[in-house]
Coordinates of N, CA and C in Angstrom, one line a residue:
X1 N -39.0 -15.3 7.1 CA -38.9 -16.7 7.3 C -37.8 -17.3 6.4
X2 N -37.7 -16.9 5.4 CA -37.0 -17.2 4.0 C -35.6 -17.0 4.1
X3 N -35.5 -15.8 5.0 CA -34.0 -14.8 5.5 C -33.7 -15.6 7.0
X4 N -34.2 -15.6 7.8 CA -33.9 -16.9 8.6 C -33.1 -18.0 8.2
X5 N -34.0 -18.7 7.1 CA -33.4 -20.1 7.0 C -31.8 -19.8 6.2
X6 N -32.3 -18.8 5.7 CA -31.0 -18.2 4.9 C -29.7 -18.3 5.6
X7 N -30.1 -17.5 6.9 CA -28.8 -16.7 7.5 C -28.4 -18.0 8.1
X8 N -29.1 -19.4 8.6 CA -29.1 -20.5 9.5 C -28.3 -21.2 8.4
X9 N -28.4 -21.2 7.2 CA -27.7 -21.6 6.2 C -26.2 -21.3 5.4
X10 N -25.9 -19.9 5.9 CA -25.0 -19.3 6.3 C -23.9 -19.5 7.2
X11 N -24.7 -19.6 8.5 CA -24.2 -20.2 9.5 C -23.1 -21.6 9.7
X12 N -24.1 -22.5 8.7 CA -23.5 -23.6 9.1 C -22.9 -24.2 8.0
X13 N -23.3 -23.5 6.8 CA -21.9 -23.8 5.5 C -21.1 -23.2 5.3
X14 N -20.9 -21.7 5.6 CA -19.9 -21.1 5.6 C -19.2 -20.6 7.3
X15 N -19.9 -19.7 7.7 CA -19.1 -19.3 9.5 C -18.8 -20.7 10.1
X16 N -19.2 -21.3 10.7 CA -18.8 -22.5 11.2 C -17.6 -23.1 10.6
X17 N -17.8 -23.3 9.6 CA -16.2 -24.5 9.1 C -15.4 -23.5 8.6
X18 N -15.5 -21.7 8.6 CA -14.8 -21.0 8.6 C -14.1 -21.1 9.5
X19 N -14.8 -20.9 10.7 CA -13.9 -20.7 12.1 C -13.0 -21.6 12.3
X20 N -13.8 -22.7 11.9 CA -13.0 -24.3 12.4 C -12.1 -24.3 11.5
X21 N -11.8 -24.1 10.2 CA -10.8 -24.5 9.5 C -9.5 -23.2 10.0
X22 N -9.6 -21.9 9.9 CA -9.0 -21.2 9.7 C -7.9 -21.2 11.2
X23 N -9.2 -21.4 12.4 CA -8.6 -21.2 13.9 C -7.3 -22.4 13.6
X24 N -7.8 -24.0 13.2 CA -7.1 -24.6 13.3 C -5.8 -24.7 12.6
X25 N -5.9 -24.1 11.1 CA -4.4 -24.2 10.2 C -4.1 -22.4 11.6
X26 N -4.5 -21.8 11.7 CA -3.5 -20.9 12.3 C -2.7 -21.1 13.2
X27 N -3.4 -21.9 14.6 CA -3.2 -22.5 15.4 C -2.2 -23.5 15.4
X28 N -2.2 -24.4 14.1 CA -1.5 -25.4 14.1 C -0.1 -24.6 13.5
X29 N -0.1 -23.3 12.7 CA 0.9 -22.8 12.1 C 2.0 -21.8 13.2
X30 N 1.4 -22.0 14.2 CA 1.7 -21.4 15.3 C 1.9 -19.7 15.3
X31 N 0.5 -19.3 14.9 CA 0.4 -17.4 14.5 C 0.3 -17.2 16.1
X32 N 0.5 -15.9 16.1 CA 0.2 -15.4 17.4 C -1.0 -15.2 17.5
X33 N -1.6 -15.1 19.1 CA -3.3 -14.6 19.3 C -3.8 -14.0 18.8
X34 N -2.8 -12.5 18.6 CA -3.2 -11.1 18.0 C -3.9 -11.7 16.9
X35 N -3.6 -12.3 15.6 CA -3.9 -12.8 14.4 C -4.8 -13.5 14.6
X36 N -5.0 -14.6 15.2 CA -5.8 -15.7 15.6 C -7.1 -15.1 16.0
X37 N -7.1 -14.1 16.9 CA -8.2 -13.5 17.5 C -9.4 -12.8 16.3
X38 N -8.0 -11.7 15.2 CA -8.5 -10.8 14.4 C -9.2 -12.1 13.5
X39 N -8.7 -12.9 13.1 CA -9.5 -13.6 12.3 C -10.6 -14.2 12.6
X40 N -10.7 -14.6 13.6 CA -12.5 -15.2 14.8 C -13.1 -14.1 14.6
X41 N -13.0 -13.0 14.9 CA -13.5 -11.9 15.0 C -14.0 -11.6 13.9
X42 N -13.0 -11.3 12.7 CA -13.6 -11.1 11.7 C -14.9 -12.3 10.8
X43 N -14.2 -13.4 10.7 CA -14.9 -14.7 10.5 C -16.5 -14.7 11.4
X44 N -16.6 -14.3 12.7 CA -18.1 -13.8 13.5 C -18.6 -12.5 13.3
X45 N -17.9 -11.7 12.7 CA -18.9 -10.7 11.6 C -19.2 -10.7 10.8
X46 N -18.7 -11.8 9.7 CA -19.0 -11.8 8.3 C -20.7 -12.7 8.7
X47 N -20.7 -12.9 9.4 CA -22.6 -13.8 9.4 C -23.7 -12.9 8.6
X48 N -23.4 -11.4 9.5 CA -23.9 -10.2 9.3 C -24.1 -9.9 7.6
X49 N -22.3 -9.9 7.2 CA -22.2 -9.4 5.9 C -23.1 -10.4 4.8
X50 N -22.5 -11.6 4.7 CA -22.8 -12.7 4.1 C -24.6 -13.0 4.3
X51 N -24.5 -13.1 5.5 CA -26.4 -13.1 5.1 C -26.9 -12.2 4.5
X52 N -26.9 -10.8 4.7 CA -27.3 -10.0 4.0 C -27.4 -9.9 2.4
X53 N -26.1 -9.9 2.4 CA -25.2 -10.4 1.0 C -26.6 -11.7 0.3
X54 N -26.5 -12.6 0.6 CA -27.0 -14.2 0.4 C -28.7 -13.8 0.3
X55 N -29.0 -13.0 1.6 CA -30.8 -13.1 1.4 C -31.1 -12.1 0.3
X56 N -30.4 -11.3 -0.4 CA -30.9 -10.5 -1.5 C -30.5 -11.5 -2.7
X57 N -29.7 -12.0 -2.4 CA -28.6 -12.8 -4.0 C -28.8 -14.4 -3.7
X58 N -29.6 -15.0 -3.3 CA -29.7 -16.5 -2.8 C -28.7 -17.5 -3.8
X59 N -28.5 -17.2 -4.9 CA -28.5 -18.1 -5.7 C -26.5 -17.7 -5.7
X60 N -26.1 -16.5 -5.5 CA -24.8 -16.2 -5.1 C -24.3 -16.9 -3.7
X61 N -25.4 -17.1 -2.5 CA -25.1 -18.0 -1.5 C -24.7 -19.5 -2.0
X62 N -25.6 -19.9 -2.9 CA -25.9 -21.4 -3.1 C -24.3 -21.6 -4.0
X63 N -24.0 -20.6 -4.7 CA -22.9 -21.0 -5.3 C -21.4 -21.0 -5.0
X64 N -21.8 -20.0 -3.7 CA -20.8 -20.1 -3.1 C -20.4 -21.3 -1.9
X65 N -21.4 -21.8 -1.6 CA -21.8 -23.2 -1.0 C -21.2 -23.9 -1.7
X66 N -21.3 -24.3 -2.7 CA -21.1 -25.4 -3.6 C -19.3 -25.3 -3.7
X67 N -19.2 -24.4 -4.2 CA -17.4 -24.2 -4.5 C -16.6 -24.2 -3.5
X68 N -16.9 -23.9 -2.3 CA -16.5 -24.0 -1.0 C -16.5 -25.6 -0.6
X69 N -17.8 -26.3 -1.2 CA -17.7 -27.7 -0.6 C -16.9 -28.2 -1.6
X70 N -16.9 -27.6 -2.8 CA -15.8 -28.6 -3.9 C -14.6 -28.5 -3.9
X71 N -14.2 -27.4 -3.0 CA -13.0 -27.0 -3.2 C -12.2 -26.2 -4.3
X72 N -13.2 -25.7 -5.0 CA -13.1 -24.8 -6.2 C -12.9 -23.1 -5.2
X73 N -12.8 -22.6 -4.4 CA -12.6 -21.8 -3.8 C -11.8 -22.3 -1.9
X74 N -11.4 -21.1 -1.7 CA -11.3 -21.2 0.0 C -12.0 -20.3 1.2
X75 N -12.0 -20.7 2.1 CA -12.6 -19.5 2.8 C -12.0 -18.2 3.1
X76 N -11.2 -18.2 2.9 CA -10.1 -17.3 2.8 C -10.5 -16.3 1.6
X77 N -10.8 -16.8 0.9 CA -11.1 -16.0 -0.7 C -12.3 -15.9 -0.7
X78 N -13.4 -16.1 0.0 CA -14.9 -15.6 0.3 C -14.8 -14.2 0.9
X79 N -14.0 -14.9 2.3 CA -14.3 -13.5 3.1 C -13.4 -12.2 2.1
X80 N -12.5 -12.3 1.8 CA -11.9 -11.6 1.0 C -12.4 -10.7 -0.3
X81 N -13.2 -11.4 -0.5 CA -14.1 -10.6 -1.7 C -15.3 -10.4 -1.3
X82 N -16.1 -10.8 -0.2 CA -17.4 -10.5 -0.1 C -17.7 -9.7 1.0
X83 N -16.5 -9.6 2.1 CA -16.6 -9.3 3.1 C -15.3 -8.5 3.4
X84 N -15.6 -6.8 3.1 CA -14.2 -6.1 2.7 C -14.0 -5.8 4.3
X85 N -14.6 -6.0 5.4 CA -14.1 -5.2 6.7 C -13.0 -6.7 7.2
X86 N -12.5 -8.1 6.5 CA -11.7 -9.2 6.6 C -10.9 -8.4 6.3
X87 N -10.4 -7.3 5.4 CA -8.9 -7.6 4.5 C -8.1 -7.1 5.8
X88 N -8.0 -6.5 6.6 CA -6.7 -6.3 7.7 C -6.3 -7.8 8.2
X89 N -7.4 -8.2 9.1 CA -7.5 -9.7 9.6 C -6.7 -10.3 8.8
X90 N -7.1 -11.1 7.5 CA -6.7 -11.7 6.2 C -5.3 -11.4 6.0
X91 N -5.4 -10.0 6.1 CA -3.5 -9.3 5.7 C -2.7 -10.0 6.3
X92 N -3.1 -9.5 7.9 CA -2.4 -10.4 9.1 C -1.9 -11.9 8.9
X93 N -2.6 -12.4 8.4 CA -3.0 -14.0 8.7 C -2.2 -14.7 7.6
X94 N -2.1 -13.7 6.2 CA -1.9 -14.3 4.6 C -0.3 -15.2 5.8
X95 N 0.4 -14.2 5.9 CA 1.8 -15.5 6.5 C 2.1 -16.6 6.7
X96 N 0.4 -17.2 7.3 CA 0.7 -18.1 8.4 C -0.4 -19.2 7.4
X97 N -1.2 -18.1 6.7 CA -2.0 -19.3 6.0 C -1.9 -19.8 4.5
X98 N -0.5 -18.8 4.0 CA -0.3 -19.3 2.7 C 0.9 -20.7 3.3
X99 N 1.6 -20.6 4.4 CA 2.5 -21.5 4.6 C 1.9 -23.1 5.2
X100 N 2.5 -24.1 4.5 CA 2.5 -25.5 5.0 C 2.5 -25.9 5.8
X101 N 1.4 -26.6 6.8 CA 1.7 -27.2 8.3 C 2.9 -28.4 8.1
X102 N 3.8 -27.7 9.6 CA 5.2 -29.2 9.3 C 6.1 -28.7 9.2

Protein backbone atom coordinates (compact mmCIF):
# COMPACT_ATOMS: atom_id res chain seq x y z
CA UNK A 1 0.00 0.00 0.00
CA UNK A 2 2.90 2.24 1.19
CA UNK A 3 4.92 1.39 -2.26
CA UNK A 4 1.86 2.25 -4.21
CA UNK A 5 1.41 5.61 -2.95
CA UNK A 6 5.11 5.80 -3.33
CA UNK A 7 5.55 4.86 -6.94
CA UNK A 8 2.06 7.34 -7.62
CA UNK A 9 4.28 9.80 -6.07
CA UNK A 10 6.95 9.21 -8.28
CA UNK A 11 4.94 9.41 -10.93
CA UNK A 12 3.72 12.67 -10.70
CA UNK A 13 6.71 14.67 -9.11
CA UNK A 14 9.30 13.34 -10.92
CA UNK A 15 8.22 11.17 -14.56
CA UNK A 16 5.61 13.43 -15.46
CA UNK A 17 7.25 16.95 -15.45
CA UNK A 18 10.31 14.91 -16.52
CA UNK A 19 8.74 14.10 -19.71
CA UNK A 20 7.09 17.36 -20.07
CA UNK A 21 10.05 19.52 -19.37
CA UNK A 22 12.72 17.56 -21.28
CA UNK A 23 10.31 16.61 -24.49
CA UNK A 24 9.68 20.27 -24.57
CA UNK A 25 13.32 22.15 -24.22
CA UNK A 26 14.31 19.27 -26.86
CA UNK A 27 11.66 19.87 -29.08
CA UNK A 28 11.82 23.43 -28.80
CA UNK A 29 15.86 23.07 -29.39
CA UNK A 30 15.10 21.34 -32.47
CA UNK A 31 17.02 17.65 -31.56
CA UNK A 32 16.17 15.08 -33.78
CA UNK A 33 13.45 12.11 -32.96
CA UNK A 34 16.22 9.67 -32.62
CA UNK A 35 17.15 11.75 -29.27
CA UNK A 36 13.83 12.88 -28.50
CA UNK A 37 12.47 9.37 -28.52
CA UNK A 38 15.68 7.89 -26.50
CA UNK A 39 14.98 10.28 -23.83
CA UNK A 40 10.84 9.42 -23.41
CA UNK A 41 11.94 6.22 -23.43
CA UNK A 42 14.38 6.42 -21.06
CA UNK A 43 12.45 9.13 -18.69
CA UNK A 44 9.27 5.96 -18.97
CA UNK A 45 11.81 3.53 -17.45
CA UNK A 46 13.20 5.32 -14.86
CA UNK A 47 9.31 4.90 -12.92
CA UNK A 48 10.66 1.33 -12.44
CA UNK A 49 14.16 2.49 -11.25
CA UNK A 50 13.22 5.48 -9.11
CA UNK A 51 10.37 3.72 -7.38
CA UNK A 52 12.22 1.05 -6.38
CA UNK A 53 14.99 3.26 -5.57
CA UNK A 54 12.34 5.74 -3.34
CA UNK A 55 10.22 2.65 -1.73
CA UNK A 56 13.37 1.25 0.10
CA UNK A 57 14.97 5.01 0.75
CA UNK A 58 11.57 7.23 1.06
CA UNK A 59 13.20 9.94 2.59
CA UNK A 60 15.86 9.98 -0.56
CA UNK A 61 12.52 10.36 -2.74
CA UNK A 62 11.19 13.21 -0.59
CA UNK A 63 14.51 14.97 -1.00
CA UNK A 64 14.81 14.56 -4.18
CA UNK A 65 11.19 16.09 -4.55
CA UNK A 66 12.06 18.96 -2.81
CA UNK A 67 15.30 20.01 -4.86
CA UNK A 68 13.69 19.27 -8.03
CA UNK A 69 10.79 21.65 -6.90
CA UNK A 70 13.34 24.26 -5.70
CA UNK A 71 15.35 24.08 -8.31
CA UNK A 72 18.48 23.10 -6.39
CA UNK A 73 18.83 20.22 -8.96
CA UNK A 74 17.50 19.24 -12.65
CA UNK A 75 15.94 16.34 -14.02
CA UNK A 76 18.55 15.75 -15.99
CA UNK A 77 20.91 15.27 -12.99
CA UNK A 78 18.40 12.76 -11.29
CA UNK A 79 18.05 10.51 -13.99
CA UNK A 80 21.82 10.73 -14.37
CA UNK A 81 22.79 9.64 -11.05
CA UNK A 82 19.97 7.47 -9.97
CA UNK A 83 19.08 5.91 -13.05
CA UNK A 84 22.46 4.55 -14.85
CA UNK A 85 20.45 2.77 -17.95
CA UNK A 86 19.71 7.19 -18.86
CA UNK A 87 23.42 7.90 -19.47
CA UNK A 88 23.37 6.99 -23.46
CA UNK A 89 19.88 8.82 -23.88
CA UNK A 90 21.34 11.88 -21.64
CA UNK A 91 24.75 11.59 -23.69
CA UNK A 92 22.67 12.08 -26.77
CA UNK A 93 20.59 14.86 -25.53
CA UNK A 94 23.55 16.79 -23.30
CA UNK A 95 23.89 19.03 -26.99
CA UNK A 96 20.64 20.16 -27.25
CA UNK A 97 19.99 20.50 -23.51
CA UNK A 98 22.97 22.18 -22.31
CA UNK A 99 22.14 24.85 -25.21
CA UNK A 100 19.74 28.11 -24.93
CA UNK A 101 16.28 28.17 -26.50
CA UNK A 102 16.52 31.16 -29.37
Amino acid sequence: MFGDFLLLLVNVLIIEPAQAELSARLGGLGAPAAVMQGVSSCVAAAHTTLGALYTENPWEGITTAFRLWTGLTSYEAVLQAEVPACEPALKAARPFIAREPG
